[in-house]
PDB file of C-alpha atoms and ligand atoms in Angstrom:
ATOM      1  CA  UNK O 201      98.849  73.221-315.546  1.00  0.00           C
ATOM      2  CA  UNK O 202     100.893  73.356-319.004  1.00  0.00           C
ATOM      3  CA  UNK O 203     104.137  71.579-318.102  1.00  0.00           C
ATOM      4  CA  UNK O 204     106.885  71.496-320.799  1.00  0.00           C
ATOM      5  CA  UNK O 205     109.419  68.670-320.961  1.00  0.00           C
ATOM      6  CA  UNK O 206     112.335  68.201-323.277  1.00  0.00           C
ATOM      7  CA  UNK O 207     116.136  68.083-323.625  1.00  0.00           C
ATOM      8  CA  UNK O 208     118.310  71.019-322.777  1.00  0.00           C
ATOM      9  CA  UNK O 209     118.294  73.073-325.468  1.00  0.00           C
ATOM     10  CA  UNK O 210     114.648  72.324-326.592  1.00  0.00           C
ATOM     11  CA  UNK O 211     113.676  75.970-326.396  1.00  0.00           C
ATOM     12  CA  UNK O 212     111.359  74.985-322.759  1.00  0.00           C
ATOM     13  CA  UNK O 213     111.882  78.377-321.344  1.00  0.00           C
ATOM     14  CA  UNK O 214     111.599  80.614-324.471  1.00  0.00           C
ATOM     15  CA  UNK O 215     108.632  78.753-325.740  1.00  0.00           C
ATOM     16  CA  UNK O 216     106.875  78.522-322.179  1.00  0.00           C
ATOM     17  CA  UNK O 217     107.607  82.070-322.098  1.00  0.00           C
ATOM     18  CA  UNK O 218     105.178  82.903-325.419  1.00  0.00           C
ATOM     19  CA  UNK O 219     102.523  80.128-324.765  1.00  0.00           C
ATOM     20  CA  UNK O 220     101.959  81.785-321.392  1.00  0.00           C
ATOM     21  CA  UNK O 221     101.823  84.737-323.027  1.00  0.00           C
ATOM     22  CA  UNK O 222      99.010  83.665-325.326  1.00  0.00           C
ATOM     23  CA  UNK O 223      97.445  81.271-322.705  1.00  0.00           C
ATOM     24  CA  UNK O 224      97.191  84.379-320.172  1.00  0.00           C
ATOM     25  CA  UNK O 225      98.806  82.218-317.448  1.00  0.00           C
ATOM     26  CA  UNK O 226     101.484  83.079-315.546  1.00  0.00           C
ATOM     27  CA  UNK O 227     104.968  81.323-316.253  1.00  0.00           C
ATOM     28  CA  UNK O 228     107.234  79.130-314.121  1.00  0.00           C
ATOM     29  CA  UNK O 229     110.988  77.750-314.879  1.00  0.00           C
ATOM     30  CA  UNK O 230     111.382  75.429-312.509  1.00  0.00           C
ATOM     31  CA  UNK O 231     115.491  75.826-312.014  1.00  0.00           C
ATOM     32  CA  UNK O 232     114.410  79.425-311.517  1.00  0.00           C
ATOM     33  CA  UNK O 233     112.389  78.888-308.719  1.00  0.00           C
ATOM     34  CA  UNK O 234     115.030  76.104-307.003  1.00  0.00           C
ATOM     35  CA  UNK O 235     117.668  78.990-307.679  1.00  0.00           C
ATOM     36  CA  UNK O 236     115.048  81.276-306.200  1.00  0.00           C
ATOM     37  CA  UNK O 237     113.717  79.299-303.159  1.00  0.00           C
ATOM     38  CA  UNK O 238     117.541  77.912-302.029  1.00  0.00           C
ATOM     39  CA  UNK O 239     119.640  80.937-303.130  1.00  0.00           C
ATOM     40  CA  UNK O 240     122.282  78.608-304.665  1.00  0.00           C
ATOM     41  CA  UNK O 241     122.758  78.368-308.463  1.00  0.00           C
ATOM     42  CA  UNK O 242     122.051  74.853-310.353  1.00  0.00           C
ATOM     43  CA  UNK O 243     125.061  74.483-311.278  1.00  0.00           C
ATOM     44  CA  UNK O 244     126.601  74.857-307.377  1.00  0.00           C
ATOM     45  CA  UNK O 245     124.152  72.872-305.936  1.00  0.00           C
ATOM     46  CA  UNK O 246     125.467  70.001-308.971  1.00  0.00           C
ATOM     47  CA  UNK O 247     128.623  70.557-307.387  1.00  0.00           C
ATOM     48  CA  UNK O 248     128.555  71.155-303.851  1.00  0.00           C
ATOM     49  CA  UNK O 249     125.916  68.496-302.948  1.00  0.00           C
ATOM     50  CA  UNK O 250     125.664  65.999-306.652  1.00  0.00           C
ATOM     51  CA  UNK O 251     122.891  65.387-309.085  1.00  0.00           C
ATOM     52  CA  UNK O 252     121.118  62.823-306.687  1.00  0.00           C
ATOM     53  CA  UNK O 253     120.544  65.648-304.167  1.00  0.00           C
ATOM     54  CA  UNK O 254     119.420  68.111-307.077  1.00  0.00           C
ATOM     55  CA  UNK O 255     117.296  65.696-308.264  1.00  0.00           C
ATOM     56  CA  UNK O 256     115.018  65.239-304.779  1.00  0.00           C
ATOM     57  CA  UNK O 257     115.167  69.044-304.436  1.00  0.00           C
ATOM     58  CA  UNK O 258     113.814  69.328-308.073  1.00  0.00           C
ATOM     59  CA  UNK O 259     111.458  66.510-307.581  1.00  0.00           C
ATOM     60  CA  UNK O 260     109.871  68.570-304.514  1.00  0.00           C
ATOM     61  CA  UNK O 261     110.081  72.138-306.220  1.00  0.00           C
ATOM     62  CA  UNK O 262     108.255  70.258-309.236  1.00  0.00           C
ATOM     63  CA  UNK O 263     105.367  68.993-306.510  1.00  0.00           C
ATOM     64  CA  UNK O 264     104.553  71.544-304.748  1.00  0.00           C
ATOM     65  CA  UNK O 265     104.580  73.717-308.352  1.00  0.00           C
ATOM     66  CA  UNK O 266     101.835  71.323-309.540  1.00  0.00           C
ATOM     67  CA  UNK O 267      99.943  71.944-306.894  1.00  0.00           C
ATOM     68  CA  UNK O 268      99.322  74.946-306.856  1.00  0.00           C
ATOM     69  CA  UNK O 269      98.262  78.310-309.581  1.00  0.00           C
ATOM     70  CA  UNK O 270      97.274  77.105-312.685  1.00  0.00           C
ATOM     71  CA  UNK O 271     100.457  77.909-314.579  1.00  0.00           C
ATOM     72  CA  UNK O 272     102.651  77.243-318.022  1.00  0.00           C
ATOM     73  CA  UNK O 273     105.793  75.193-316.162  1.00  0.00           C
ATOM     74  CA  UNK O 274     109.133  74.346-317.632  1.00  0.00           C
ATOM     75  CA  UNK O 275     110.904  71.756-316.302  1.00  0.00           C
ATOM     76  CA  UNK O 276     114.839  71.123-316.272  1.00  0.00           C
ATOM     77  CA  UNK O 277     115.676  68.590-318.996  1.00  0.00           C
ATOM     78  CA  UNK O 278     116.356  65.742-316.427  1.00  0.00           C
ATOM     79  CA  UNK O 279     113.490  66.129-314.188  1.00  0.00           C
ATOM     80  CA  UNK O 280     111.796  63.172-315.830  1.00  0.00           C
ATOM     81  CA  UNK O 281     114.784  60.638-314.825  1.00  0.00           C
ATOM     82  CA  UNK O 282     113.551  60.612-311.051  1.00  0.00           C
ATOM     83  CA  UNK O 283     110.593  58.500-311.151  1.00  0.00           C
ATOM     84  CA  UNK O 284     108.548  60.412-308.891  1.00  0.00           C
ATOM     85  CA  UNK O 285     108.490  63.232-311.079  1.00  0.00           C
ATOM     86  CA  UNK O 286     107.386  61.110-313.896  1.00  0.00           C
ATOM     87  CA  UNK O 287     104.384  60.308-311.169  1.00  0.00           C
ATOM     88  CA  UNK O 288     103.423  63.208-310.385  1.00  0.00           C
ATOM     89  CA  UNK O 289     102.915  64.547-313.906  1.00  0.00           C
ATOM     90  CA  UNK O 290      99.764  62.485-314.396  1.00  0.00           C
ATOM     91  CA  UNK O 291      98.529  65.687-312.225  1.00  0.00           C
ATOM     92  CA  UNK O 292      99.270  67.778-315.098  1.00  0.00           C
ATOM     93  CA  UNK O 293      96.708  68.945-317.638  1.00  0.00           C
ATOM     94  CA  UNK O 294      98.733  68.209-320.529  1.00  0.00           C
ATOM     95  CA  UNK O 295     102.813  67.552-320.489  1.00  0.00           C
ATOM     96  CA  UNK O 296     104.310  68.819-324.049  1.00  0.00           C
ATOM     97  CA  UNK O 297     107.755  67.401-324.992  1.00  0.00           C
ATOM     98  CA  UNK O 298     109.882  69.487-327.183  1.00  0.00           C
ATOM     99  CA  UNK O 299     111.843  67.063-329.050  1.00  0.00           C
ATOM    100  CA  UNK O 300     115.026  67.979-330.237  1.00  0.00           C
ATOM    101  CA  UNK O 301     117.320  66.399-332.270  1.00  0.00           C
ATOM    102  CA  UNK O 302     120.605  65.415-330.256  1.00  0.00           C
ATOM    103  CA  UNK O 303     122.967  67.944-332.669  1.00  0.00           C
ATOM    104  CA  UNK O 304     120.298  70.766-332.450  1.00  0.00           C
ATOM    105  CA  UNK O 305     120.447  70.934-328.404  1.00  0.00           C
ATOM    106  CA  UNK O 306     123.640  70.804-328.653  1.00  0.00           C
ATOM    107  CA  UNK O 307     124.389  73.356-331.011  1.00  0.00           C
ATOM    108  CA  UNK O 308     122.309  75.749-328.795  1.00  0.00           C
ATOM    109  CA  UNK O 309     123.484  75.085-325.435  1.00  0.00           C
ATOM    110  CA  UNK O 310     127.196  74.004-326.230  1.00  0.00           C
ATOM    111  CA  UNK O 311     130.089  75.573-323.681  1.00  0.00           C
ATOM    112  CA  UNK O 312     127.477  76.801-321.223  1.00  0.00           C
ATOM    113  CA  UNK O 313     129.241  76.233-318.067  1.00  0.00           C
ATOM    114  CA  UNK O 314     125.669  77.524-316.117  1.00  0.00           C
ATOM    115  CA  UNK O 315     124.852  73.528-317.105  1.00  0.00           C
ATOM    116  CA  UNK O 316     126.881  70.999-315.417  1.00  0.00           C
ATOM    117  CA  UNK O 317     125.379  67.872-317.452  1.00  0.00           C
ATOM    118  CA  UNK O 318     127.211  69.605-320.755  1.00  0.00           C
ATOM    119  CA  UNK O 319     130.227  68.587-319.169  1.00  0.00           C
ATOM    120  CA  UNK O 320     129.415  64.686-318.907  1.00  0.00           C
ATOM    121  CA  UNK O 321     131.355  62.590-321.219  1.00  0.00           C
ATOM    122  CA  UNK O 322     128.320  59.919-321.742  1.00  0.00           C
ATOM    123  CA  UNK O 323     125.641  63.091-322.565  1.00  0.00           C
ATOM    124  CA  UNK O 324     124.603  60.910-326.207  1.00  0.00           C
ATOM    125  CA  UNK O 325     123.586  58.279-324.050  1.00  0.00           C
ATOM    126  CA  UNK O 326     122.010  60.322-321.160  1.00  0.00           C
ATOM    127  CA  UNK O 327     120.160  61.724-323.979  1.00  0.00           C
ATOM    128  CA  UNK O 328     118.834  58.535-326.004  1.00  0.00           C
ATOM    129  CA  UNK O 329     118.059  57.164-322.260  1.00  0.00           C
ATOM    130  CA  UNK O 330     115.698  60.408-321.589  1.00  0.00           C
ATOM    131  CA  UNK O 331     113.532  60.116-324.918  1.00  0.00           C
ATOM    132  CA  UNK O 332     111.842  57.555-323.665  1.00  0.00           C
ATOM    133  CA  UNK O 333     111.015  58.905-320.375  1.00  0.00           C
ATOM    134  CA  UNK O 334     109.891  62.551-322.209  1.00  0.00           C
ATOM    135  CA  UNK O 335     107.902  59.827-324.370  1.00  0.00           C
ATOM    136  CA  UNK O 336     106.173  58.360-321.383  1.00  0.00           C
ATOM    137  CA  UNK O 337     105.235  61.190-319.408  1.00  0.00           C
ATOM    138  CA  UNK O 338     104.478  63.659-322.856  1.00  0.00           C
ATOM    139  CA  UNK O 339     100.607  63.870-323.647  1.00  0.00           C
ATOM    140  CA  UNK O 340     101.650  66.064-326.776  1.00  0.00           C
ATOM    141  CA  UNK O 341     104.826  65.972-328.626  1.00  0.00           C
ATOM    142  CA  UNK O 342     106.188  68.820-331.248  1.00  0.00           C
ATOM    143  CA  UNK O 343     109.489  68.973-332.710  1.00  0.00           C
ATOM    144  CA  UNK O 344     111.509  71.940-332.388  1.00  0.00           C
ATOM    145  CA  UNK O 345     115.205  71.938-333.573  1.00  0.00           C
ATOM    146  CA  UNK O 346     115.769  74.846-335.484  1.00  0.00           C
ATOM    147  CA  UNK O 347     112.160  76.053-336.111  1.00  0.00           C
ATOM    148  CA  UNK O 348     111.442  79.360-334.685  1.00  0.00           C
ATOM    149  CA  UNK O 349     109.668  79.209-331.110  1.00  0.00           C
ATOM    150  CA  UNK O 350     106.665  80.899-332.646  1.00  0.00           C
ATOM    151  CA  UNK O 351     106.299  78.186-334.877  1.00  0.00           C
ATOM    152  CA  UNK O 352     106.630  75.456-331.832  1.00  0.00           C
ATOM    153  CA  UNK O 353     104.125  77.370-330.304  1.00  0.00           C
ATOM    154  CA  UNK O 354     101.471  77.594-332.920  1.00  0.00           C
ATOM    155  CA  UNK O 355     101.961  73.673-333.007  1.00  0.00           C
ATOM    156  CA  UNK O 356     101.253  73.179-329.073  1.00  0.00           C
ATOM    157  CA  UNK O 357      98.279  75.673-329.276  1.00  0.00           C
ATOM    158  CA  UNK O 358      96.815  74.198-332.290  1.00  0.00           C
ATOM    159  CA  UNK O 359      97.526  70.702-330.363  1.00  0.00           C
ATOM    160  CA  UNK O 360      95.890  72.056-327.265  1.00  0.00           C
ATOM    161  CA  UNK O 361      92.695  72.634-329.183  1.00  0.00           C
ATOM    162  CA  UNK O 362      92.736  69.221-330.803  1.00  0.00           C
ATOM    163  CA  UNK O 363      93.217  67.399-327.360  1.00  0.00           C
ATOM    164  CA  UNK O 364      90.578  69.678-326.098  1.00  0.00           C
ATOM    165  CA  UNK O 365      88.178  69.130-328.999  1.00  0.00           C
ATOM    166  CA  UNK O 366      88.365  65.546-328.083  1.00  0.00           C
ATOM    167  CA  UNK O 367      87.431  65.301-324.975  1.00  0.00           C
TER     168      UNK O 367
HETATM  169  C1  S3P M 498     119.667  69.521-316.535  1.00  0.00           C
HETATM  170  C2  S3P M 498     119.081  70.534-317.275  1.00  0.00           C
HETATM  171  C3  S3P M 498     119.017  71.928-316.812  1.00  0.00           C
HETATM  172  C4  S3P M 498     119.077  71.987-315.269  1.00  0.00           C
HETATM  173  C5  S3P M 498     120.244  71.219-314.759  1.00  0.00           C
HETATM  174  C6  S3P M 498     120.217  69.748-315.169  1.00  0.00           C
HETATM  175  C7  S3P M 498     119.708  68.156-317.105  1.00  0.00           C
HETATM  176  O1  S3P M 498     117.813  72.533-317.272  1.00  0.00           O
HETATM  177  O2  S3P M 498     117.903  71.486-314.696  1.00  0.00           O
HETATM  178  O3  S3P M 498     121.416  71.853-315.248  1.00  0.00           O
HETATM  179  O4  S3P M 498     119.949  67.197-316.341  1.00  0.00           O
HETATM  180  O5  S3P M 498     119.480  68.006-318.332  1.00  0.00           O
HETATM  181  P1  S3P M 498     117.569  72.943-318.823  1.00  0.00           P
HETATM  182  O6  S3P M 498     117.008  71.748-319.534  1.00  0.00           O
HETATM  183  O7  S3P M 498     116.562  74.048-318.710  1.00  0.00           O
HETATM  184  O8  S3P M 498     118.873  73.375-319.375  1.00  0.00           O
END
């Protein structure tokens, strides 16, 4: 299992997308699958039940994802706040964090109303509290901003090897 971590906007889907691609494993989003398995958007789930009750839902989505097919998996960008989900990452082969500078992710997903943490007036500081949790959970780190997700890729598969040459 390939899980990708990062801030919205880090390019996690797009780039999980192409490294499945070139892994030849199947791919995952894990909001897709909560939208999938409840039938109920992110964003009304945000607002009909709060981001406490997302959270556990994601938290369990996330489990039961890890444990199963082998898979390239990319997780929301605040999965890592619950604590749990930081736990149950160790299961993970390798956890990449796409690390995006603050103006970059927001210059990509700015005024998408499909992502109810946009609208929080603190979102700097929701965002310099989350690089240390995509710190402690990432095994491999690559910076994205406004490189092409080709590039990004390259980087994790040439990381991959390195990690894997290692062991
Ligand atoms: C969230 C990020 C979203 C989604 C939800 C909450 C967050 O995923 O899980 O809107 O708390 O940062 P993306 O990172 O794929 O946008």
């Amino acid at each position: 299992m390939i899980v990708l971590v990062g801030f919205m906007g880090a390019g996690k889907t797009t780039v999980g997308q192409l490294l499945a691609g070139r892994l030849g494993l199947p791919f995952a989003d894990a909001d897709a699958v909560i939208e999938e398995r409840t039938g109920i958007p992110v964003r009304q789930i945000f607002a009909d039940q709060g981001e406490p009750a997302f959270r556990a839902l994601e938290h369990d989505t996330i489990a039961s994802l890890l444990s199963g097919p082998r898979l390239v998996l990319a997780l929301g960008g605040g999965a890592v706040e619950h604590e749990q989900t930081r736990r149950v990452l160790a299961a993970a082969e390798q956890t990449v964090y796409l690390h995006v500078p603050y103006q970059a992710a927001l210059g990509r997903v700015g005024g998408d109303d499909g992502r109810p943490m946009l609208a929080r007036p603190d979102l700097a500081e929701v965002y310099r509290r989350r690089l240390a949790a995509y710190e402690e959970v990432a095994t491999i780190t690559v910076l994205t901003g406004d490189r092409a997700p080709e590039r990004v890729c390259a980087d994790i598969e040439t990381e991959l090897a390195r990690v894997r040459a290692a062991r």
